[in-house]
Coordinates of N, CA and C in Angstrom, one line a residue:
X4 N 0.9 -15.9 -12.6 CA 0.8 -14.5 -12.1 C -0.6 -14.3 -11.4
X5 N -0.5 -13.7 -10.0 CA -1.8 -13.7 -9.9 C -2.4 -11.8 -10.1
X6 N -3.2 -12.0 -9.5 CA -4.0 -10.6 -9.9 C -4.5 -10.0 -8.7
X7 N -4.1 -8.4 -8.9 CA -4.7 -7.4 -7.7 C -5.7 -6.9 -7.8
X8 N -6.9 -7.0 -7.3 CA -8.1 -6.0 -7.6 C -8.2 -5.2 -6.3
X9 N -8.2 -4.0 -6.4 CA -8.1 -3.3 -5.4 C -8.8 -1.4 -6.1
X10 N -9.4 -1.4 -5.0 CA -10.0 0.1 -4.7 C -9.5 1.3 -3.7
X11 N -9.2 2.5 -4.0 CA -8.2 3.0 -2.9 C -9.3 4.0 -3.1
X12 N -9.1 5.1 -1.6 CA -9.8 6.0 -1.1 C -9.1 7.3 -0.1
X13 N -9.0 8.0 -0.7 CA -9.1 9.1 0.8 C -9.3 9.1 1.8
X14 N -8.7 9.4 3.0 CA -9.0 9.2 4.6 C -8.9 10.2 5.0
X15 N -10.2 11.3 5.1 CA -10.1 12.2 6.2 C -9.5 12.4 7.3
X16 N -9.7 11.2 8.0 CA -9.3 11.0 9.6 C -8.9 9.3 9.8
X17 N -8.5 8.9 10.7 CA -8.3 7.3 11.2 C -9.6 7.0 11.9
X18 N -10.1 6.0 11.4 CA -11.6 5.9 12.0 C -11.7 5.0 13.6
X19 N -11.2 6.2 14.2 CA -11.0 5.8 15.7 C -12.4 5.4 16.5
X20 N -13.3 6.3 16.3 CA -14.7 5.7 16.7 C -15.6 4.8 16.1
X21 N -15.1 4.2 14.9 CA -15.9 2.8 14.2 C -14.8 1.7 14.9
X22 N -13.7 1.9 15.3 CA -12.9 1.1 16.4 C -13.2 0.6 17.4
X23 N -13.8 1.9 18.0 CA -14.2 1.9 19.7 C -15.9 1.4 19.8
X24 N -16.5 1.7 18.5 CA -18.1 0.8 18.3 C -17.8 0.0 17.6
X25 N -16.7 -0.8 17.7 CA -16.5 -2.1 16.9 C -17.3 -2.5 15.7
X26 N -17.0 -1.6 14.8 CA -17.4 -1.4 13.4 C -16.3 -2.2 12.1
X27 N -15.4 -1.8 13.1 CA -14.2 -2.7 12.1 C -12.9 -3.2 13.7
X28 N -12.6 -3.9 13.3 CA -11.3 -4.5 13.9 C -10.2 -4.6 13.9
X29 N -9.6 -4.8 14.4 CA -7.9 -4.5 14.5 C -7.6 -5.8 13.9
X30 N -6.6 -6.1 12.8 CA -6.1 -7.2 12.8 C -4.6 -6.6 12.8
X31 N -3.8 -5.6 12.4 CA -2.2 -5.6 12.4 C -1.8 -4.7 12.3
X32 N -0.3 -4.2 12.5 CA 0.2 -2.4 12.3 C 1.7 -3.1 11.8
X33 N 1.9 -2.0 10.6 CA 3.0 -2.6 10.6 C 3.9 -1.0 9.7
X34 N 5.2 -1.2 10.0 CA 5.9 0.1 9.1 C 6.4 -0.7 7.8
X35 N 6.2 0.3 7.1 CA 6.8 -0.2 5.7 C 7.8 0.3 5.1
X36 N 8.9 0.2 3.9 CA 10.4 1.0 3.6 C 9.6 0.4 2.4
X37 N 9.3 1.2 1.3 CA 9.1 0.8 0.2 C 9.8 1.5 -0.8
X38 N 10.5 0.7 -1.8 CA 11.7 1.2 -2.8 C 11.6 0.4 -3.9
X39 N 11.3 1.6 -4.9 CA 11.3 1.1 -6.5 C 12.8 0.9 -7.1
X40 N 12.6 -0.5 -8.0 CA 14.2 -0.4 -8.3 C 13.9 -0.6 -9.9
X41 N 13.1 -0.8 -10.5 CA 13.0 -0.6 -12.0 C 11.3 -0.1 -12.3
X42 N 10.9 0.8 -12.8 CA 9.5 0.8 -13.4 C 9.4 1.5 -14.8
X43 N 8.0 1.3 -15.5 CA 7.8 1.9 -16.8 C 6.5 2.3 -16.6
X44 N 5.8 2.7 -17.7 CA 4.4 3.0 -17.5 C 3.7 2.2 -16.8
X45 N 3.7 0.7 -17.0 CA 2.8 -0.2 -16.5 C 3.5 -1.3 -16.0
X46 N 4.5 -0.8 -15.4 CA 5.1 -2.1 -15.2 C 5.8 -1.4 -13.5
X47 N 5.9 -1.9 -12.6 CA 6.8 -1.8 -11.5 C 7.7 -2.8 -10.7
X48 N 9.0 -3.1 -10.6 CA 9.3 -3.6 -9.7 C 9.7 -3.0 -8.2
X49 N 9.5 -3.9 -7.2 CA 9.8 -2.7 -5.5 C 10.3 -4.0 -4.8
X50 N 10.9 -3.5 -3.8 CA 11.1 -4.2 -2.8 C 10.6 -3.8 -1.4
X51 N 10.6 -4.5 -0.3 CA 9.9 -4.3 0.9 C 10.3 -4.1 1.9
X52 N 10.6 -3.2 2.7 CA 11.1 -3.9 4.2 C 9.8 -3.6 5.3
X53 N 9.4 -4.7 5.9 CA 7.8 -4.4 7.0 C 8.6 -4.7 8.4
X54 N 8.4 -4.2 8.9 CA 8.5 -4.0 10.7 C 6.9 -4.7 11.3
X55 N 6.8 -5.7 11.6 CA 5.2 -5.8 12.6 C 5.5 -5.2 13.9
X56 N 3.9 -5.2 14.2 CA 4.1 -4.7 15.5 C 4.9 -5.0 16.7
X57 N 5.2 -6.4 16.8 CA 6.2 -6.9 17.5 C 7.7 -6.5 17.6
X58 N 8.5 -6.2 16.1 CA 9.2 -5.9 15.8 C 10.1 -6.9 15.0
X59 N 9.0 -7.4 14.6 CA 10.2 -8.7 13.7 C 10.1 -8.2 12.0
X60 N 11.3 -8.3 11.2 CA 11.5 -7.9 10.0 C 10.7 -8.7 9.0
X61 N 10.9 -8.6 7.9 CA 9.9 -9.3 7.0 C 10.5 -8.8 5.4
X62 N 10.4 -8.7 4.5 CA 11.5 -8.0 3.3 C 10.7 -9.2 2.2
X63 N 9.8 -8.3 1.2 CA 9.4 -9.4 -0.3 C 9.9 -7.9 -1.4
X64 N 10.0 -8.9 -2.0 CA 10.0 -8.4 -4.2 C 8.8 -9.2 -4.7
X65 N 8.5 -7.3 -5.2 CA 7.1 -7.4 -6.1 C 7.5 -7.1 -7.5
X66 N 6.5 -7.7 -8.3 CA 6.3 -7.0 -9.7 C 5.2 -7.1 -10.2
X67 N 4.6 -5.9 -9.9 CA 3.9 -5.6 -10.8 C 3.2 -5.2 -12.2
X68 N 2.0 -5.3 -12.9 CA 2.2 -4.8 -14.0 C 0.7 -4.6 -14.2
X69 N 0.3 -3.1 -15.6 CA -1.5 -3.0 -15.5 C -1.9 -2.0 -14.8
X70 N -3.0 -1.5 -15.4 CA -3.2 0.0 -14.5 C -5.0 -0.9 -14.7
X71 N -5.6 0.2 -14.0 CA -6.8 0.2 -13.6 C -7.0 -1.0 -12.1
X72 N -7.9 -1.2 -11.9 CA -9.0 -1.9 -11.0 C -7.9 -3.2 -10.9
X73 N -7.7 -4.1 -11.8 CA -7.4 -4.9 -11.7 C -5.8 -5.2 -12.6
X74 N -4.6 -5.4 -11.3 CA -3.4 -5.2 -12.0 C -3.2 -6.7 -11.7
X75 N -1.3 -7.4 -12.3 CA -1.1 -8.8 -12.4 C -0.2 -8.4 -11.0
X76 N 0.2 -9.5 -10.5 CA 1.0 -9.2 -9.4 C 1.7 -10.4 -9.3
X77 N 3.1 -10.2 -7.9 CA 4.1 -11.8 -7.9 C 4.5 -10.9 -7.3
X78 N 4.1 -11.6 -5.7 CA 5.1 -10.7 -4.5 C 5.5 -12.3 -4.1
X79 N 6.6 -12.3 -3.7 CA 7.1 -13.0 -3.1 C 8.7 -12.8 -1.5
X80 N 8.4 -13.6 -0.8 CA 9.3 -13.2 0.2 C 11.1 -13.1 -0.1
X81 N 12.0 -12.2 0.4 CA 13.4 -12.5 0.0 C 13.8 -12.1 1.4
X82 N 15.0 -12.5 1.1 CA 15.9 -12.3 2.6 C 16.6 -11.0 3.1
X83 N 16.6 -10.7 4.2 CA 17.5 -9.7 4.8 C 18.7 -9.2 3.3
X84 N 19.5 -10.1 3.1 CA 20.7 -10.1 3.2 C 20.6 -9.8 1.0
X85 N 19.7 -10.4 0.7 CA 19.1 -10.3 -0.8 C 18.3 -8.5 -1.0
X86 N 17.7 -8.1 0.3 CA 16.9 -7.1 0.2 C 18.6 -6.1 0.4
X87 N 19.2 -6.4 1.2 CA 20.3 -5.0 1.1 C 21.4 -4.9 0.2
X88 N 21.5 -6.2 -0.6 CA 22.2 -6.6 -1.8 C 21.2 -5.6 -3.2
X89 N 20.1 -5.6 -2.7 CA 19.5 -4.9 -4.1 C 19.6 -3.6 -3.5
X90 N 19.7 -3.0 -2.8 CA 19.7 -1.7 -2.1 C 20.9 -1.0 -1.9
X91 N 22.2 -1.5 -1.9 CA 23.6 -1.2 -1.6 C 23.8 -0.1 -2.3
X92 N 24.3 0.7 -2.1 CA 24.7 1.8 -2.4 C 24.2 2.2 -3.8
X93 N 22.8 2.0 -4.0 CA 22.0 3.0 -4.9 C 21.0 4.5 -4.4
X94 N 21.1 4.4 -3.1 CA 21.3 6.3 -2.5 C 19.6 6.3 -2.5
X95 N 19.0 5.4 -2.6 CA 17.3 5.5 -3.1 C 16.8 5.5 -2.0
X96 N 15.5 6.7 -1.4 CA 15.3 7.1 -0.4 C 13.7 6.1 0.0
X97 N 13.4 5.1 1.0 CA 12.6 4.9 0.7 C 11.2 5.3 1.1
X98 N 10.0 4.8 0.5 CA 8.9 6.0 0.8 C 8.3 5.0 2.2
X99 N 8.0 5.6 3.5 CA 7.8 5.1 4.6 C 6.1 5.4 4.9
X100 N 5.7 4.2 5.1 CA 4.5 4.5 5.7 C 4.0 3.6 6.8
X101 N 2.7 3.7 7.8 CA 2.1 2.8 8.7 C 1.2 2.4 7.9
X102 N 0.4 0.8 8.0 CA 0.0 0.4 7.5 C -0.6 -0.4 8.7
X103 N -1.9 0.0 8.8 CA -3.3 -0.6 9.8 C -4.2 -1.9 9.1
X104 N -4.2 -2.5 9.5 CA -5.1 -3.6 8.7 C -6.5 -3.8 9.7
X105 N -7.3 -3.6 9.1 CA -8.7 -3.6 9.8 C -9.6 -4.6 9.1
X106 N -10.3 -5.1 9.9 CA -11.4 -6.4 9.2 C -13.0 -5.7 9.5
X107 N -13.5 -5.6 8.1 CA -14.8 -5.1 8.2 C -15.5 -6.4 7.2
X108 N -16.8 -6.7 8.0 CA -17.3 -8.1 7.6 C -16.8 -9.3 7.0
X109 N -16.4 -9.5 5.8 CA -15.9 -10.5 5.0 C -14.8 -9.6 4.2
X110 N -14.3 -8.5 4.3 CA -12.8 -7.9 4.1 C -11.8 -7.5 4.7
X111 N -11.1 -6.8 4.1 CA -9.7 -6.6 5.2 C -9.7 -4.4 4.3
X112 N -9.4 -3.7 5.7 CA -9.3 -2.5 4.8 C -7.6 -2.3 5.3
X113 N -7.0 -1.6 4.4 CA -5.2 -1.3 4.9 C -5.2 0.0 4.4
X114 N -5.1 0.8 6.4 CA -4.9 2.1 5.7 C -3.2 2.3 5.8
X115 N -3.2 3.1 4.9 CA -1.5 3.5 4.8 C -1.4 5.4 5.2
X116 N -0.7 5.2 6.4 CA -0.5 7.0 6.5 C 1.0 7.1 5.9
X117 N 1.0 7.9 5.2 CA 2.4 8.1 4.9 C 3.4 9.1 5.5
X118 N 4.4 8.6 6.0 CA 5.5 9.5 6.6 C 6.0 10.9 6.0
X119 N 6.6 11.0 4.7 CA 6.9 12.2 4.4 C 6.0 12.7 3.6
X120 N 4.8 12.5 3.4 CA 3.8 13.5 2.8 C 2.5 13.4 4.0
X121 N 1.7 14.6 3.5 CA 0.8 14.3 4.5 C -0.7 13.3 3.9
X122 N -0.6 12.2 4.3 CA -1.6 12.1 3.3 C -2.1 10.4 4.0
X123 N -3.6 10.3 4.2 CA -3.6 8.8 4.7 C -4.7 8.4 3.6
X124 N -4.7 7.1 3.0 CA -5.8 6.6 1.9 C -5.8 4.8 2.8
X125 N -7.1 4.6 2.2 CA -7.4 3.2 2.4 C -7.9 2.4 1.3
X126 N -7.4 1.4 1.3 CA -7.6 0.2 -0.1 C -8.5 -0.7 0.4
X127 N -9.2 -1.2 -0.5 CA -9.7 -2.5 -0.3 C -9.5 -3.9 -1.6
X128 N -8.9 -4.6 -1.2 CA -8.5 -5.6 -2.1 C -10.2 -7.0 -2.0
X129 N -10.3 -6.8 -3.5 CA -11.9 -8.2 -3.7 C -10.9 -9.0 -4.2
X130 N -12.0 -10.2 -3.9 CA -11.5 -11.7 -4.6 C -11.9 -11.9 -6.2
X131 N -12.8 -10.6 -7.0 CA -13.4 -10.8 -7.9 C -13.7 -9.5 -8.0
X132 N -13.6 -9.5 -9.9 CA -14.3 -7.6 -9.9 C -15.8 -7.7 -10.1
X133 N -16.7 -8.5 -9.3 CA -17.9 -8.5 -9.0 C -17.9 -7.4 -7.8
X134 N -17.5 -8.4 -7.0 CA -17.3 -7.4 -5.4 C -16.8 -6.6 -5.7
X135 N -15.9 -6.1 -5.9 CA -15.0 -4.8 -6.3 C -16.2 -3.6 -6.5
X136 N -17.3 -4.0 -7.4 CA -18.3 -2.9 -8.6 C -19.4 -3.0 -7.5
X137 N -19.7 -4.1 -6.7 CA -20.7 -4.2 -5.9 C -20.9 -3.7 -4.3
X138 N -19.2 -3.4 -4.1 CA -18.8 -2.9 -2.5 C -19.5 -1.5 -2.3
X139 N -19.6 -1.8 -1.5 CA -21.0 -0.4 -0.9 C -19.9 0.3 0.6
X140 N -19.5 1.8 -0.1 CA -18.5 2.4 0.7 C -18.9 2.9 1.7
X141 N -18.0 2.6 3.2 CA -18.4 3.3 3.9 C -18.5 4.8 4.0
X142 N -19.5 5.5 5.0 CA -19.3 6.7 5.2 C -18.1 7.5 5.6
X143 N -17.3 6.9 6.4 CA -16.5 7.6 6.9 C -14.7 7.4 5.7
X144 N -15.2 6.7 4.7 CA -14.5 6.6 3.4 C -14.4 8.2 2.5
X145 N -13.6 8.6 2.4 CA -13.6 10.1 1.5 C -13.6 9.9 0.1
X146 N -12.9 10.7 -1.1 CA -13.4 10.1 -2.0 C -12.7 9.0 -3.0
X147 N -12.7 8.3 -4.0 CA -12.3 7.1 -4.6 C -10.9 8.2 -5.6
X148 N -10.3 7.4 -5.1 CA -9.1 8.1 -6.3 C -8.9 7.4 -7.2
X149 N -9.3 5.9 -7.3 CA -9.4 5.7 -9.0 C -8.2 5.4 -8.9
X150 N -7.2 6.1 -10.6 CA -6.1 6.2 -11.1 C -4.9 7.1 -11.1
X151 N -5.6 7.8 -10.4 CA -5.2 9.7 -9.7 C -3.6 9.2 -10.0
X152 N -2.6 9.6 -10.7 CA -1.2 9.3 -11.0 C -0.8 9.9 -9.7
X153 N -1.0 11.2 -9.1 CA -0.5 11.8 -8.0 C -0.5 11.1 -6.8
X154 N -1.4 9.9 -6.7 CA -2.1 9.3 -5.1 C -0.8 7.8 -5.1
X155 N -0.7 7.7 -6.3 CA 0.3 5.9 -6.8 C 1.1 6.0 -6.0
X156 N 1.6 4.9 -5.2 CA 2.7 4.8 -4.2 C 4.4 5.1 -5.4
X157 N 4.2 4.9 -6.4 CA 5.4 4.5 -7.0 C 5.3 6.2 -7.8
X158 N 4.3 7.1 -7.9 CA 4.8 8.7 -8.4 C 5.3 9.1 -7.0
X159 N 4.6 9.1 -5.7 CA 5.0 9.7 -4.9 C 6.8 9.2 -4.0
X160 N 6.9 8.0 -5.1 CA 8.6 7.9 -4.1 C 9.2 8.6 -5.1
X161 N 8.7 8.4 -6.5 CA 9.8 9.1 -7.4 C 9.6 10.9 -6.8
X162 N 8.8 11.2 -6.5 CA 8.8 13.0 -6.1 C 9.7 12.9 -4.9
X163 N 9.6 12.4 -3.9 CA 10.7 12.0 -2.9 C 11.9 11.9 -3.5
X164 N 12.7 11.0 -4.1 CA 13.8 11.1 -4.8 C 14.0 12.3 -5.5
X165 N 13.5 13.2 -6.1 CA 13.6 14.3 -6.6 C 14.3 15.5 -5.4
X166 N 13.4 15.2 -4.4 CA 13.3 16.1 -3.5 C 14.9 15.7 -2.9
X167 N 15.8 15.1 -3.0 CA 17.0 14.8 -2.0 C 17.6 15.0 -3.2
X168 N 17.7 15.4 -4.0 CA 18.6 15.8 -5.3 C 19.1 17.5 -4.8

């Protein structure tokens, strides 16, 4: 099993002028269909559908498990045909977002704007919870949401699903 360390943040804005002063870099854009098919307190499983910018498909199953800073993780890739076999007529709406990947020095930041709420945050995934405690946030970073239950990709599909009830 490996392990996620990761830091999420609030995004005022898309940091279009640390773009254009090449402060960070473009590495990829991609849409996401993200749909939970079993979870518990600390435990999630999801599936994926990513669109790249190109337009070529892509579809993994995750499972996750662990709250705080550092959760266990096992994504791995599945097929078209495996991803709509787990999706077939269980009516589950899924939560859509853009996902920007930008390279700032020796990281990668992925902001995610989300489609049916209004809301854009950015993560940063360390190799180590050294870095993680030691990362020095940018300015144009809003504030750390931590564990905020409301901000978790997997409260906000389940409020979505509510909402089509």
């Amino acid at each position: 099993m490996g392990s996620e360390i990761e830091r999420k943040f609030l995004l005022p804005a898309f940091p279009t002028e640390e773009l254009n002063r090449e402060e960070v870099k473009l590495v990829s854009k991609q849409y996401i269909y993200q749909t939970y098919l079993a979870f518990s307190e600390d435990q999630e499983i999801r599936v994926r559908h990513l669109v790249d910018s190109s337009g070529s498909d892509y579809f993994t199953h995750t499972f996750k498990s662990g709250h705080g800073l550092v959760r266990e993780e096992i994504e791995y890739s599945i097929s078209e045909s495996v991803y709509k076999q787990l999706l077939e007529r269980t009516g589950l709406i899924p939560l859509e977002k853009i996902r920007t990947t930008l390279a700032y020095k020796e990281l990668q930041f992925e902001i995610d704007e989300y489609k049916q709420v209004d809301l854009m945050v950015v993560e940063v995934e360390f190799d180590d919870l050294g870095a993680a405690q030691r990362f020095e946030i940018p300015a144009w970073f809003g504030r750390e949401l931590g564990q905020e239950e409301e901000f978790r990709n997997k409260s906000m599909w389940v409020a979505l699903q509510k909402q089509d009830l």
